[in-house]
Short mmCIF file of C-alpha atoms in Angstrom, two decimals:
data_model
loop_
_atom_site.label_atom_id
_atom_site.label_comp_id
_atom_site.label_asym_id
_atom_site.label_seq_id
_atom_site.Cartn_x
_atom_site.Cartn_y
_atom_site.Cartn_z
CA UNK L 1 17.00 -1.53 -24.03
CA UNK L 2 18.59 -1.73 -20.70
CA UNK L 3 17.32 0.41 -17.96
CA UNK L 4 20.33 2.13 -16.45
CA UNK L 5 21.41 1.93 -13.30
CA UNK L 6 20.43 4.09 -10.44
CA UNK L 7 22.32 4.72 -7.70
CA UNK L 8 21.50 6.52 -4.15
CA UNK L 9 22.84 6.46 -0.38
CA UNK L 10 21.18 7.11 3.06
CA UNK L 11 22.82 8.25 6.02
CA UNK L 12 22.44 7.66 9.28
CA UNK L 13 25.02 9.14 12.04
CA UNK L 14 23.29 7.41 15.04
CA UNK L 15 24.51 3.88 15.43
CA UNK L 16 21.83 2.37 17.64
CA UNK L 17 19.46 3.63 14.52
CA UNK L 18 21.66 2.42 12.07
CA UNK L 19 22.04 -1.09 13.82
CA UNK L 20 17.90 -1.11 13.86
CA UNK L 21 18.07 -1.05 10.49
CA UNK L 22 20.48 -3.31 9.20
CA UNK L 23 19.54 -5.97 11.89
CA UNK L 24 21.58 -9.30 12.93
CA UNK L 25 24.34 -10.01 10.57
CA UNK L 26 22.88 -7.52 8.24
CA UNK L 27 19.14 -9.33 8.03
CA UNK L 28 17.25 -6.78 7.15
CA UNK L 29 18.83 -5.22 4.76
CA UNK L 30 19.27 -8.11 3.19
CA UNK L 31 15.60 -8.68 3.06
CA UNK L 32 14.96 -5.25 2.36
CA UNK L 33 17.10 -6.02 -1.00
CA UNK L 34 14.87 -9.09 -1.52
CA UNK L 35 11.77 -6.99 -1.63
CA UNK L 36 12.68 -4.57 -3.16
CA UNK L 37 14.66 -5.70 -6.03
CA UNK L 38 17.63 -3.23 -5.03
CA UNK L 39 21.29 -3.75 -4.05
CA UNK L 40 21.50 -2.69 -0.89
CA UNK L 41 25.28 -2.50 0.80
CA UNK L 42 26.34 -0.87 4.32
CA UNK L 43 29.56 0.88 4.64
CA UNK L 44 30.20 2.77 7.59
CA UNK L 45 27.38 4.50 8.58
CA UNK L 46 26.32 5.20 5.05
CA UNK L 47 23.72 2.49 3.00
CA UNK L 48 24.13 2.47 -0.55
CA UNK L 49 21.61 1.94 -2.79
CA UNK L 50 21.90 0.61 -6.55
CA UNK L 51 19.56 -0.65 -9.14
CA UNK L 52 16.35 0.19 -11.57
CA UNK L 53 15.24 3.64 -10.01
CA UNK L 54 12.06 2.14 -8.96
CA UNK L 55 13.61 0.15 -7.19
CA UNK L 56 15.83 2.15 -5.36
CA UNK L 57 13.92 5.13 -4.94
CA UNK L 58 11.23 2.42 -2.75
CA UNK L 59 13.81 1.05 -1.16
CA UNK L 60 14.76 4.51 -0.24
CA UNK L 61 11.41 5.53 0.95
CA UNK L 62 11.26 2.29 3.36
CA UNK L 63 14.96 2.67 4.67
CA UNK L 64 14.46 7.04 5.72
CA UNK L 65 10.98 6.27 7.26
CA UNK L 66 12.35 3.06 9.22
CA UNK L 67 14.95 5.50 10.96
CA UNK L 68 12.37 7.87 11.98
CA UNK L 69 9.75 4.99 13.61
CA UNK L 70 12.94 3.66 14.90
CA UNK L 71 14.02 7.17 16.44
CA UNK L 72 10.48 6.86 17.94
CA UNK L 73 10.94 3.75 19.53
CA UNK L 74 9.54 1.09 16.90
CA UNK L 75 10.83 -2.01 16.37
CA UNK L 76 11.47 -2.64 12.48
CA UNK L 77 11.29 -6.50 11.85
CA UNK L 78 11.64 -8.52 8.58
CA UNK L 79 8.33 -9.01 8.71
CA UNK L 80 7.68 -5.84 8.18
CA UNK L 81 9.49 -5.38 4.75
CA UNK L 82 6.91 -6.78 2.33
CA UNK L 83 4.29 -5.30 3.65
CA UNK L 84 5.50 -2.22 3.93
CA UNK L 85 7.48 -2.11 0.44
CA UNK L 86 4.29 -3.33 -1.13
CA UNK L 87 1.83 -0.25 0.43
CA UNK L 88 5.28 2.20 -0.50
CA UNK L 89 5.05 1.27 -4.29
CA UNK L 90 1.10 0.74 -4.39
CA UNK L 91 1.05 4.80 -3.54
CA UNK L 92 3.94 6.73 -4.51
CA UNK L 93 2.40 9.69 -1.96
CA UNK L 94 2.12 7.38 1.00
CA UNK L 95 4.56 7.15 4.08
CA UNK L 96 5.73 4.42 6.21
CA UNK L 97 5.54 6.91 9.05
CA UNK L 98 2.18 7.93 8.32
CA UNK L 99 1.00 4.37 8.72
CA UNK L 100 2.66 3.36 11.11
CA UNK L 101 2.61 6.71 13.31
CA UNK L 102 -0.68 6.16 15.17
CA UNK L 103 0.09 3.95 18.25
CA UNK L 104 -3.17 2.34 19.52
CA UNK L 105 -1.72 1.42 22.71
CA UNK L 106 1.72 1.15 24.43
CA UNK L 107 2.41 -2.07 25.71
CA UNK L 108 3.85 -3.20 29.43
CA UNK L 109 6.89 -4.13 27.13
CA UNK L 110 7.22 -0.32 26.14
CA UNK L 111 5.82 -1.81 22.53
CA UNK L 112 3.95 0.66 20.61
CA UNK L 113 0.83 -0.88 19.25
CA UNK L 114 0.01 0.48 15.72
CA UNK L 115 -1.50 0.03 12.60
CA UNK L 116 0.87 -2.05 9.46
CA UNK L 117 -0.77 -0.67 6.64
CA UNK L 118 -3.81 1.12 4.86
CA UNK L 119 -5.76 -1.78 5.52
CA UNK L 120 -5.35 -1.50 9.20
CA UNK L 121 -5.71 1.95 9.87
CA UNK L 122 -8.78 1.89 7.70
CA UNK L 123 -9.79 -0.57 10.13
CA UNK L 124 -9.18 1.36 13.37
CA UNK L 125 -10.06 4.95 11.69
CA UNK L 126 -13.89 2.78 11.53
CA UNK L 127 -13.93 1.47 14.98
CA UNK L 128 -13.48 5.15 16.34
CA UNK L 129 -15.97 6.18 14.30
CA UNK L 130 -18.68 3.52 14.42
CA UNK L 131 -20.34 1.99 17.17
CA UNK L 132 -20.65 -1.38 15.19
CA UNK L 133 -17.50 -2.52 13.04
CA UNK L 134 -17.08 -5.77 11.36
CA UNK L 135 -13.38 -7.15 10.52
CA UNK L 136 -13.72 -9.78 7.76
CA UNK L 137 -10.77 -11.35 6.00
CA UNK L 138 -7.88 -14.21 6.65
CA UNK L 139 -5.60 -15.46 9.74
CA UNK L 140 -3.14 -13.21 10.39
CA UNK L 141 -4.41 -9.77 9.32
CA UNK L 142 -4.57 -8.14 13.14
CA UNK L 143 -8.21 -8.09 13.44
CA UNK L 144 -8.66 -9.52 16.92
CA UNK L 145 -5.37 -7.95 18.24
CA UNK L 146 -5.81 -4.23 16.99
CA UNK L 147 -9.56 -4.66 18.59
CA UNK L 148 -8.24 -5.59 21.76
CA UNK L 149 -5.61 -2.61 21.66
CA UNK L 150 -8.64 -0.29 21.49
CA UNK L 151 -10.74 -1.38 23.92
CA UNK L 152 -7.67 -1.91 26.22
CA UNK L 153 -6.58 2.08 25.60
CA UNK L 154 -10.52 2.71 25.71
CA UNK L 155 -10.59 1.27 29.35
CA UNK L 156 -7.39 2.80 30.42
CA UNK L 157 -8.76 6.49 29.50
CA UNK L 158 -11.89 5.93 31.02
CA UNK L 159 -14.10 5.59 28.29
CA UNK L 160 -15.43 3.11 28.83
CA UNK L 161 -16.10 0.75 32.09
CA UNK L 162 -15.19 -2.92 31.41
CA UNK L 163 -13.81 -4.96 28.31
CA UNK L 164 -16.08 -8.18 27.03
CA UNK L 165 -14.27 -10.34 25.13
CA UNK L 166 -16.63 -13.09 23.58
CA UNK L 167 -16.24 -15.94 21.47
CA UNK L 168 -18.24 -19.31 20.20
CA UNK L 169 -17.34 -22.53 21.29
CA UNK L 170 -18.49 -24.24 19.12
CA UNK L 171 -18.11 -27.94 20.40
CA UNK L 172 -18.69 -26.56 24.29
CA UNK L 173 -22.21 -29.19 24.33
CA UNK L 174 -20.55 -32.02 22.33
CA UNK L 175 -16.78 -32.74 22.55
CA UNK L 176 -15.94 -31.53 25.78
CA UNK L 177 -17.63 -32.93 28.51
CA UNK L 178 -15.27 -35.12 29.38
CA UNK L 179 -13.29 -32.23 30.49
CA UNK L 180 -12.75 -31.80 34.46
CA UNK L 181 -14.79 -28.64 35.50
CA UNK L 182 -17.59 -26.82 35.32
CA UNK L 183 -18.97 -25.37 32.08
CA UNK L 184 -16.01 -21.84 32.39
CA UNK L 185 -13.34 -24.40 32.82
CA UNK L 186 -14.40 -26.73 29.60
CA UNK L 187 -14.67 -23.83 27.33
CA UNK L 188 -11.42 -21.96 28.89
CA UNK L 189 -9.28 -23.16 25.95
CA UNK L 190 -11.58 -21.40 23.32
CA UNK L 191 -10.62 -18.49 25.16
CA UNK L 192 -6.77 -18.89 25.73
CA UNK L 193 -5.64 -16.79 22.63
CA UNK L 194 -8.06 -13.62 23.98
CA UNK L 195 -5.90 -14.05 27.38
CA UNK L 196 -2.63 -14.16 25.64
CA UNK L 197 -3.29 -11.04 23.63
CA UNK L 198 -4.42 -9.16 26.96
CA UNK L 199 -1.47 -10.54 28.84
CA UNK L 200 0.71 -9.03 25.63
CA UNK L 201 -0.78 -5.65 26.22
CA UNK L 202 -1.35 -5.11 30.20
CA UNK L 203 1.10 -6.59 32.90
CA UNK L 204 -0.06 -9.86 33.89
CA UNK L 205 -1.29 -8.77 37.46
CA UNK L 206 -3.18 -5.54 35.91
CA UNK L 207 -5.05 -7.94 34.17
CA UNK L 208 -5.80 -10.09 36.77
CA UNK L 209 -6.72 -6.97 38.95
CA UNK L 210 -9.04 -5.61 36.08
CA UNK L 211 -10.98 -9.25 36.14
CA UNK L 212 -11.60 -9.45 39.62
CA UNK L 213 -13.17 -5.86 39.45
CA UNK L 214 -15.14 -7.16 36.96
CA UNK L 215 -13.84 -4.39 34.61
CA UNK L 216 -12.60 -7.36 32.07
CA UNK L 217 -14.28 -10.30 30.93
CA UNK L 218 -13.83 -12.82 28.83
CA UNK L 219 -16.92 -15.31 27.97
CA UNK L 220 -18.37 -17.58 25.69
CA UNK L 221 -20.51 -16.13 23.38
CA UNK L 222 -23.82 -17.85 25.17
CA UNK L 223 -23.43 -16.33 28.36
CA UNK L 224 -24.13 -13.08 26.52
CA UNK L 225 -27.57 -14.28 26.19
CA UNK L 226 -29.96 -12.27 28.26
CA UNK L 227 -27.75 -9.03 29.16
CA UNK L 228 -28.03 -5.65 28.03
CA UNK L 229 -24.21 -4.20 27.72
CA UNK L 230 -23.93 -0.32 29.01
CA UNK L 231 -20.32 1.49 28.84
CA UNK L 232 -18.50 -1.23 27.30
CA UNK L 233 -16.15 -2.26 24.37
CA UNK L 234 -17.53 -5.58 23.15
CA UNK L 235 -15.37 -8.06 20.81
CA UNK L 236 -16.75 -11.51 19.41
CA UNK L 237 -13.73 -13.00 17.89
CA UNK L 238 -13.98 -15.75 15.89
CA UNK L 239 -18.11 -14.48 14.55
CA UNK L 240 -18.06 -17.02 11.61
CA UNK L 241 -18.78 -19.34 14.37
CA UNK L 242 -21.75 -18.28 15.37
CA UNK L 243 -24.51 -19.24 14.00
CA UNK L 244 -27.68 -17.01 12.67
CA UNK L 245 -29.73 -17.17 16.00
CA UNK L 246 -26.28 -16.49 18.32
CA UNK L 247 -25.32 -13.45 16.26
CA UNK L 248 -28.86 -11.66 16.29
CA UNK L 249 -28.80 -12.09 20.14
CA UNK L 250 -25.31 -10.79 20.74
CA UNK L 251 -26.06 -7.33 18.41
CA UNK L 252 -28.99 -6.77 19.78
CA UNK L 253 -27.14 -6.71 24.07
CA UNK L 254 -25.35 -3.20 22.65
CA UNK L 255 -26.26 -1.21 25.48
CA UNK L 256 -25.78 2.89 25.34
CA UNK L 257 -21.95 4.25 25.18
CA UNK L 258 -20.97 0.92 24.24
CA UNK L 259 -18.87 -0.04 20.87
CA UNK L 260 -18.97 -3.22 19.50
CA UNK L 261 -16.38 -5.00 16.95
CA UNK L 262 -16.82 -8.71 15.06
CA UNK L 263 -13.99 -10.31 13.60
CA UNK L 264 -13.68 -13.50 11.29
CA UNK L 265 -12.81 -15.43 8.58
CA UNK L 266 -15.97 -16.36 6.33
CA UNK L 267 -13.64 -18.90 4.82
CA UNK L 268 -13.17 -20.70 8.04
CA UNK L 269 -16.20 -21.83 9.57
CA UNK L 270 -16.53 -24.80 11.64
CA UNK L 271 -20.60 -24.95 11.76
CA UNK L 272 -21.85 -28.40 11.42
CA UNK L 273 -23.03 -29.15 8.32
CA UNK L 274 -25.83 -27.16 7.34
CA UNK L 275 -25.99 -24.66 9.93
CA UNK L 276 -25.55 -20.60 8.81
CA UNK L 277 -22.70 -18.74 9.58
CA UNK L 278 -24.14 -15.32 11.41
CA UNK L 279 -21.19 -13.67 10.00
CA UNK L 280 -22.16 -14.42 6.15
CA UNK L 281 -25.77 -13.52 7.45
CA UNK L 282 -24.87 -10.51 8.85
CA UNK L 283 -22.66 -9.18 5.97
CA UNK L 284 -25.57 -9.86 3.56
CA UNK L 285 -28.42 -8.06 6.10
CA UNK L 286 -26.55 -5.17 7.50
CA UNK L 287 -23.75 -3.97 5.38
CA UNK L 288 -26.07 -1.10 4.20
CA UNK L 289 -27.28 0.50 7.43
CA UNK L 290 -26.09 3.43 8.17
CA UNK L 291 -23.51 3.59 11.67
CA UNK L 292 -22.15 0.08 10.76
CA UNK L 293 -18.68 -0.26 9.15
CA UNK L 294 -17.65 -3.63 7.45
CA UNK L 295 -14.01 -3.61 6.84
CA UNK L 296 -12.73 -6.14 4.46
CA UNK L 297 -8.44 -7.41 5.25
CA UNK L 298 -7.34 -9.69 1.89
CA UNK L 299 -4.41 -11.56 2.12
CA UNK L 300 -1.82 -8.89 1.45
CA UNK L 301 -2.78 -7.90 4.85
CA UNK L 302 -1.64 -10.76 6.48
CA UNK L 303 1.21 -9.44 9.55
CA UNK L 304 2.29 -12.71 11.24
CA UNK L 305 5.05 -14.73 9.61
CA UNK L 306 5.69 -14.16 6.10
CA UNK L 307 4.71 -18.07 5.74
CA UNK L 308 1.38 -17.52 6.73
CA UNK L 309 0.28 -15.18 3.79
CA UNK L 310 1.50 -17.78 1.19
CA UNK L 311 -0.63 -20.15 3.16
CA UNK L 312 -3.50 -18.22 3.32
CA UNK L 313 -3.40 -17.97 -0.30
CA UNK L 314 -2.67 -21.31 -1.43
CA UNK L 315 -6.02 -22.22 0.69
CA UNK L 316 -7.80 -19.78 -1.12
CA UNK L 317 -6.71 -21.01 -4.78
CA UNK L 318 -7.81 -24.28 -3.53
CA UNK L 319 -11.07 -23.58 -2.16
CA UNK L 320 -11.02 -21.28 -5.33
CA UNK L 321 -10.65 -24.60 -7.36
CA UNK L 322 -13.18 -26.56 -5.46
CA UNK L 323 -15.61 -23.70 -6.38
CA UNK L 324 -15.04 -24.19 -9.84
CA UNK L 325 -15.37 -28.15 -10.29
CA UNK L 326 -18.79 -27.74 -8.10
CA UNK L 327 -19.96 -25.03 -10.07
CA UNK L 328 -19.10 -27.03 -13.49
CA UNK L 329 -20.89 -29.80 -11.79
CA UNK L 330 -24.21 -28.86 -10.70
CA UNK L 331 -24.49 -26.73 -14.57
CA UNK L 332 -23.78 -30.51 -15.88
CA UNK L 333 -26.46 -31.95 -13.41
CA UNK L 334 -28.65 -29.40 -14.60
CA UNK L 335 -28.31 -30.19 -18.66
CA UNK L 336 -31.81 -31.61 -19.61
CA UNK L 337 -31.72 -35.12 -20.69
CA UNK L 338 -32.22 -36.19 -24.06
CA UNK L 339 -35.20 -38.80 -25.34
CA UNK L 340 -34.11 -42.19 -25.03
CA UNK L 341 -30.98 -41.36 -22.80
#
């Protein structure tokens, strides 16, 4: 039997709101209709609604919180949609404004930084909590950035003294001397995308100003070696990277008031053969002590383009795969051979 069809209407009297929502040309509602499954029409100021009722009661939901965040100065992008139409139905109780309402950080842009979704404010809810958090999962899920939008509104309140950003380079002794510089200069492109995420965050000559104070820096993960870190918000992006020996010495420079976070992708390591990813290490030693946090991002929690999540999990059906055949094929290796084969 045919579900019957539902019907229902929002509006919205301010017309700066209402053209937030619809977007260019109508984009966004078109993709909220996409998601959603709904018929979604604009006439006037008035969106109507029209489908199954689970449908249109989500798409509902998603269009009434949009104009609130909006009110508040979000920006609502099609990017957005998905995700957030996917947490909506996943809990019928949940809100888009209550995860989404919980700016980290306003940008120099006058861009609210916040968390997109339960995973993410799971995510920062642990880093305020713990001294020690661990963000594992896929490209794309806002580990690094939501990090950096702590420790940046950590070091604007006074919180804390200086930012460390850290990350491996891994070919810094191999591939790269060729380069023109000293050792900083070869390794600076391993650490371009921690300068564009500052440079997203602070005005360009705040940051400059903070690094010349000293009260932002951003190193390889060797020249951690040796220093004890006091009053300071520590991130090593990229931790899969690191190998076993490099991620026992940078835990162990957590100085007092200090907060650490590690981010990577266990999937994406680029050790040489053989050598152990400190991440996997880690996970395995320290997930059950008590003051860490491990948060785990899949990829339903990717944010970047919606390309990237379908992507990330073609990868992983692959690598999924690969898994398989090697598994079949060491249990064949191991099938005892017979007398006279």
């Amino acid at each position: 039997m045919t579900e019957p069809e539902h019907k229902g209407s929002l509006e919205v009297e301010d017309t700066s709101v209402l053209q937030a929502l619809s977007g260019p040309q109508s984009t966004l509602l078109e993709e909220v209709s996409r998601q959603s499954g709904a018929d979604v029409s604009l006439r006037g100021n008035v969106i109507y609604l029209s489908g199954a009722q689970v449908d249109v009661e989500v798409a509902r939901r998603f269009l009434s919180d949009a104009a609130t965040l909006v009110v508040k100065g979000y920006e609502i992008g099609p990017a957005d949609v998905a995700r957030s139409l996917r947490g909506l139905r996943r809990d019928p109780n949940s809100s888009l404004v209550q995860l989404l309402d919980e700016a980290v950080l306003i940008t120099s842009r006058k861009r609210p930084i916040a968390p997109k979704g339960a995973a993410q404010r799971r995510y920062l809810e642990a880093v305020r909590s713990h001294d020690l958090t661990f963000g594992i999962g896929p490209a794309g899920t806002g580990k690094t950035y939501l990090a950096m939008a702590m420790a940046a509104s950590a070091l604007m309140q006074k919180r804390v003294k200086r930012i460390i950003l850290t990350r491996p380079a891994v070919e810094a002794g191999e591939k790269l001397g060729f380069l023109p510089g000293d050792l900083a200069e070869k390794v600076n492109p391993y650490l371009r995308p921690l300068y564009d995420a500052l440079h997203d965050m602070l005005e360009f000559d705040k940051v400059e100003q903070l690094r010349e104070r000293g009260q932002i820096e951003v190193a390889p993960l060797a020249f951690m070696r040796g220093r004890t870190l006091n009053d300071s918000f520590v991130i090593l992006d990229e931790a899969q990277n690191a190998t076993s020996e490099q991620m026992r010495m940078f835990l162990t420079r957590l100085g007092f008031n200090s907060k650490a976070v590690v981010t990577g992708d266990i999937t994406q390591t680029d050790l040489p053969a053989g050598a152990r990813s400190g991440l996997r290490e880690a996970r395995e030693l320290l997930e059950h002590i008590e003051g860490i946090r491990f948060c785990f991002f899949s990829d339903q929690d990717v944010v970047r383009h919606p390309l990237v999540q379908k992507i990330v999990v073609a990868y992983e059906l692959r690598d999924e795969e690969l898994r398989q055949r090697e598994d079949a094929r060491r249990g064949t290796d191991r099938t005892p051979r017979r007398e006279g084969e």
